[in-house]
């Protein structure tokens, strides 16, 4: 009897409660669109069907990289601007591709170099650039072309995007977060560009991080992060993470694969 009292069985571990968003709110977090207006329109139609009859607040959160790579960046920006003007609440997070375009428009050589390399040509063609003129221009001419062809209100809209959104137990960012740094103290460069240090970190952040930026074949669910960039520009698969209370589920559009 004494031994049985001394060597008592350990109590079973208590599972951590699942992360939640505030009651009465349904979130649709949308991954990297990258110029695929066809996929975005299909996904928005799916969101409209999914949210029909929901009596609470609907909130769309775009995780950044609306532009580049795909064929219709201008159309995507115009659709986003229309959404921003509509009654439904939309949050737009600035991705590294929006940052590149904005810096390239200011003539920054390093941004112009990367912008050209990661799909800037497709963006400029969607804004009416002549392919031969684009291919022949130098960096100074490319900066002038951006300022000439991309409307000022489009650039201002992209520049208005935030760095991230904190909502309930989730943190919504473009690329990820620096481990060990509180959400409010993160550098914009990390929020838009980080990769290896974030993806390889198995510890906890101050919330579950919902992000894009790094492509995966399917949405990645980890205990500390959820990645939803499914490479829409190439795969035709654009993903939205739906969050309501403790529920997590996926909506997707499936368009044709691209070669961009």
Coordinates of C-alpha atoms in Angstrom, one line a residue:
X1 CA 0.0 0.0 0.0
X2 CA 2.8 2.4 0.9
X3 CA 4.6 1.6 -2.4
X4 CA 1.4 2.1 -4.4
X5 CA 1.1 5.6 -2.9
X6 CA 4.7 6.4 -3.5
X7 CA 4.8 5.3 -7.2
X8 CA 1.6 6.9 -8.3
X9 CA 1.0 6.9 -12.1
X10 CA 1.7 10.2 -13.7
X11 CA -1.4 12.2 -14.7
X12 CA -1.9 12.2 -18.5
X13 CA -0.6 15.3 -20.2
X14 CA -3.2 17.9 -21.0
X15 CA -3.3 18.8 -24.7
X16 CA -2.9 22.5 -25.4
X17 CA -6.2 24.1 -26.5
X18 CA -6.4 24.7 -30.3
X19 CA -5.8 28.2 -31.6
X20 CA -8.9 30.3 -32.2
X21 CA -10.0 33.4 -33.8
X22 CA -12.5 35.7 -32.0
X23 CA -16.1 34.5 -31.8
X24 CA -18.4 35.6 -34.6
X25 CA -15.6 36.1 -37.1
X26 CA -14.7 34.0 -40.1
X27 CA -11.3 34.5 -41.7
X28 CA -10.3 33.7 -45.2
X29 CA -6.5 34.0 -45.5
X30 CA -5.5 34.0 -49.2
X31 CA -2.1 32.8 -50.4
X32 CA 0.2 34.3 -53.1
X33 CA -1.9 35.1 -56.2
X34 CA 1.1 36.2 -58.4
X35 CA -0.9 37.6 -61.3
X36 CA -3.4 34.7 -61.6
X37 CA -6.7 36.7 -61.9
X38 CA -8.5 33.6 -63.1
X39 CA -7.6 31.7 -60.0
X40 CA -8.4 34.7 -57.7
X41 CA -11.9 35.2 -59.3
X42 CA -12.6 31.4 -58.9
X43 CA -11.5 31.5 -55.3
X44 CA -13.5 34.7 -54.5
X45 CA -16.6 33.0 -56.0
X46 CA -15.9 29.9 -53.8
X47 CA -15.6 32.2 -50.7
X48 CA -18.9 33.9 -51.6
X49 CA -20.6 30.5 -51.8
X50 CA -18.9 29.3 -48.6
X51 CA -19.9 32.4 -46.6
X52 CA -23.5 32.5 -47.7
X53 CA -25.8 32.5 -44.7
X54 CA -23.0 33.2 -42.2
X55 CA -24.3 35.9 -39.8
X56 CA -21.0 37.0 -38.4
X57 CA -18.1 39.1 -39.6
X58 CA -16.3 38.0 -42.8
X59 CA -12.7 39.1 -43.1
X60 CA -10.4 38.5 -46.0
X61 CA -6.6 38.6 -45.4
X62 CA -4.3 38.6 -48.5
X63 CA -0.9 37.4 -47.5
X64 CA 1.0 39.4 -50.2
X65 CA 2.6 38.8 -53.6
X66 CA -0.4 39.8 -55.7
X67 CA 1.9 40.6 -58.6
X68 CA 4.6 39.1 -60.8
X69 CA 5.1 35.8 -62.5
X70 CA 1.5 35.2 -63.7
X71 CA -0.1 36.9 -66.7
X72 CA -2.4 39.5 -65.2
X73 CA -0.9 41.4 -62.3
X74 CA -2.8 44.6 -63.4
X75 CA -6.1 42.7 -63.2
X76 CA -5.3 41.3 -59.8
X77 CA -4.4 44.8 -58.4
X78 CA -7.6 46.2 -59.9
X79 CA -9.7 43.4 -58.3
X80 CA -7.9 44.0 -55.0
X81 CA -8.6 47.7 -55.1
X82 CA -12.3 47.0 -55.8
X83 CA -12.4 44.6 -52.8
X84 CA -10.7 47.3 -50.6
X85 CA -13.5 49.7 -51.6
X86 CA -16.3 47.2 -50.8
X87 CA -18.0 46.9 -47.4
X88 CA -16.5 43.6 -46.5
X89 CA -13.3 44.0 -44.5
X90 CA -10.1 43.1 -46.4
X91 CA -6.5 43.3 -45.1
X92 CA -3.6 43.4 -47.5
X93 CA -0.1 42.4 -46.3
X94 CA 2.9 43.6 -48.3
X95 CA 4.9 40.8 -49.8
X96 CA 8.5 40.9 -51.1
X97 CA 7.2 41.3 -54.7
X98 CA 5.2 44.4 -53.9
X99 CA 8.2 45.8 -52.1
X100 CA 10.4 45.1 -55.1
X101 CA 8.1 46.9 -57.5
X102 CA 7.8 49.9 -55.3
X103 CA 11.6 50.2 -54.9
X104 CA 12.2 49.5 -58.6
X105 CA 9.8 52.4 -59.4
X106 CA 12.1 54.6 -57.4
X107 CA 15.1 53.5 -59.5
X108 CA 16.8 51.3 -56.9
X109 CA 19.3 49.2 -58.9
X110 CA 19.2 46.1 -56.6
X111 CA 15.4 46.1 -56.7
X112 CA 15.3 46.5 -60.4
X113 CA 17.7 43.6 -60.8
X114 CA 15.6 41.2 -58.7
X115 CA 12.2 42.5 -60.0
X116 CA 13.3 41.6 -63.6
X117 CA 14.5 38.2 -62.5
X118 CA 11.4 37.1 -60.5
X119 CA 8.5 37.9 -62.9
X120 CA 8.6 41.7 -63.4
X121 CA 8.4 41.2 -67.1
X122 CA 5.0 39.6 -66.9
X123 CA 3.8 42.4 -64.6
X124 CA 4.9 45.1 -67.0
X125 CA 3.4 43.3 -70.0
X126 CA 0.1 43.3 -68.1
X127 CA 0.4 47.1 -67.8
X128 CA 0.8 47.4 -71.6
X129 CA 4.6 47.4 -72.0
X130 CA 5.8 46.4 -75.5
X131 CA 7.7 43.2 -75.2
X132 CA 10.5 44.3 -77.4
X133 CA 10.9 47.6 -75.6
X134 CA 11.0 45.8 -72.3
X135 CA 13.6 43.4 -73.5
X136 CA 15.8 46.2 -74.8
X137 CA 15.6 48.6 -71.9
X138 CA 18.3 49.1 -69.3
X139 CA 17.6 49.6 -65.6
X140 CA 17.1 53.3 -65.8
X141 CA 14.7 52.9 -68.6
X142 CA 12.9 50.1 -66.7
X143 CA 12.3 52.4 -63.7
X144 CA 11.0 55.1 -66.1
X145 CA 8.7 52.4 -67.7
X146 CA 7.3 51.4 -64.4
X147 CA 6.5 55.0 -63.4
X148 CA 5.0 55.6 -66.9
X149 CA 2.8 52.5 -67.2
X150 CA 1.8 51.6 -63.6
X151 CA -0.8 54.1 -62.5
X152 CA 0.1 56.2 -59.4
X153 CA -2.9 55.0 -57.5
X154 CA -1.9 51.4 -58.1
X155 CA 1.5 52.1 -56.6
X156 CA 0.0 54.0 -53.7
X157 CA -2.4 51.1 -53.1
X158 CA 0.4 48.6 -53.0
X159 CA 2.4 50.9 -50.7
X160 CA -0.5 51.0 -48.3
X161 CA -0.3 47.3 -47.5
X162 CA 0.5 46.4 -43.9
X163 CA 3.3 44.3 -42.4
X164 CA 1.0 41.8 -40.7
X165 CA -2.2 41.2 -38.9
X166 CA -2.7 39.8 -35.3
X167 CA -6.1 38.2 -34.7
X168 CA -6.9 35.9 -31.9
X169 CA -4.3 33.2 -31.6
X170 CA -3.0 33.8 -35.1
X171 CA -0.4 36.0 -36.7
X172 CA -0.8 36.6 -40.5
X173 CA 2.4 37.6 -42.3
X174 CA 3.8 37.2 -45.8
X175 CA 7.0 35.1 -45.3
X176 CA 7.3 34.3 -41.7
X177 CA 8.8 35.6 -38.4
X178 CA 12.2 35.7 -36.8
X179 CA 12.2 33.2 -33.9
X180 CA 12.5 34.8 -30.5
X181 CA 11.3 38.2 -31.6
X182 CA 7.8 39.3 -30.6
X183 CA 5.4 40.0 -33.4
X184 CA 5.3 43.7 -32.7
X185 CA 9.1 44.0 -32.9
X186 CA 9.7 42.0 -36.1
X187 CA 11.6 43.7 -38.9
X188 CA 9.7 44.3 -42.1
X189 CA 12.6 42.6 -44.0
X190 CA 12.0 39.4 -42.1
X191 CA 8.2 39.5 -42.4
X192 CA 8.6 39.7 -46.2
X193 CA 11.8 37.7 -47.0
X194 CA 12.7 35.2 -44.2
X195 CA 12.8 31.6 -45.1
X196 CA 15.2 29.0 -43.6
X197 CA 15.4 30.3 -40.1
X198 CA 11.6 30.5 -39.8
X199 CA 10.8 27.2 -41.6
X200 CA 13.3 25.2 -39.7
X201 CA 12.3 26.5 -36.3
X202 CA 10.3 24.0 -34.3
X203 CA 9.6 26.1 -31.2
X204 CA 6.7 28.4 -30.4
X205 CA 5.9 31.9 -31.6
X206 CA 3.5 34.3 -29.9
X207 CA 0.7 32.7 -32.0
X208 CA 0.3 30.3 -34.9
X209 CA 1.9 32.0 -38.0
X210 CA -0.2 31.9 -41.2
X211 CA 2.1 32.7 -44.2
X212 CA 2.8 32.4 -47.9
X213 CA 6.1 33.0 -49.7
X214 CA 7.5 29.5 -49.7
X215 CA 5.8 27.2 -52.2
X216 CA 4.6 23.7 -51.1
X217 CA 2.5 21.2 -53.1
X218 CA -0.2 21.3 -50.5
X219 CA -1.0 23.5 -47.5
X220 CA 1.5 22.9 -44.7
X221 CA 0.1 22.5 -41.2
X222 CA 2.6 22.6 -38.4
X223 CA 2.1 23.2 -34.7
X224 CA 3.5 26.7 -35.0
X225 CA 2.7 27.7 -38.5
X226 CA 0.5 27.1 -41.5
X227 CA 1.9 27.7 -45.0
X228 CA -0.6 28.3 -47.9
X229 CA 1.5 29.3 -50.9
X230 CA 0.7 26.5 -53.3
X231 CA 2.4 28.1 -56.3
X232 CA -0.7 29.4 -58.1
X233 CA 1.3 31.1 -60.9
X234 CA 2.5 27.7 -62.0
X235 CA 0.1 25.1 -60.6
X236 CA -3.2 27.0 -61.0
X237 CA -3.9 26.1 -57.4
X238 CA -4.7 29.1 -55.2
X239 CA -5.4 28.4 -51.5
X240 CA -7.4 30.1 -48.8
X241 CA -7.3 29.0 -45.2
X242 CA -10.6 29.3 -43.5
X243 CA -10.6 30.0 -39.7
X244 CA -13.6 30.1 -37.5
X245 CA -13.4 29.6 -33.7
X246 CA -11.0 26.6 -33.4
X247 CA -11.9 25.3 -36.9
X248 CA -9.3 25.2 -39.7
X249 CA -10.2 24.2 -43.2
X250 CA -9.1 24.8 -46.8
X251 CA -10.8 26.3 -49.9
X252 CA -9.0 26.1 -53.2
X253 CA -9.4 27.2 -56.8
X254 CA -8.0 24.9 -59.5
X255 CA -7.1 26.7 -62.7
X256 CA -4.9 25.5 -65.5
X257 CA -1.2 25.1 -64.8
X258 CA 0.9 28.0 -66.2
X259 CA 4.3 28.3 -67.7
X260 CA 5.4 31.7 -66.3

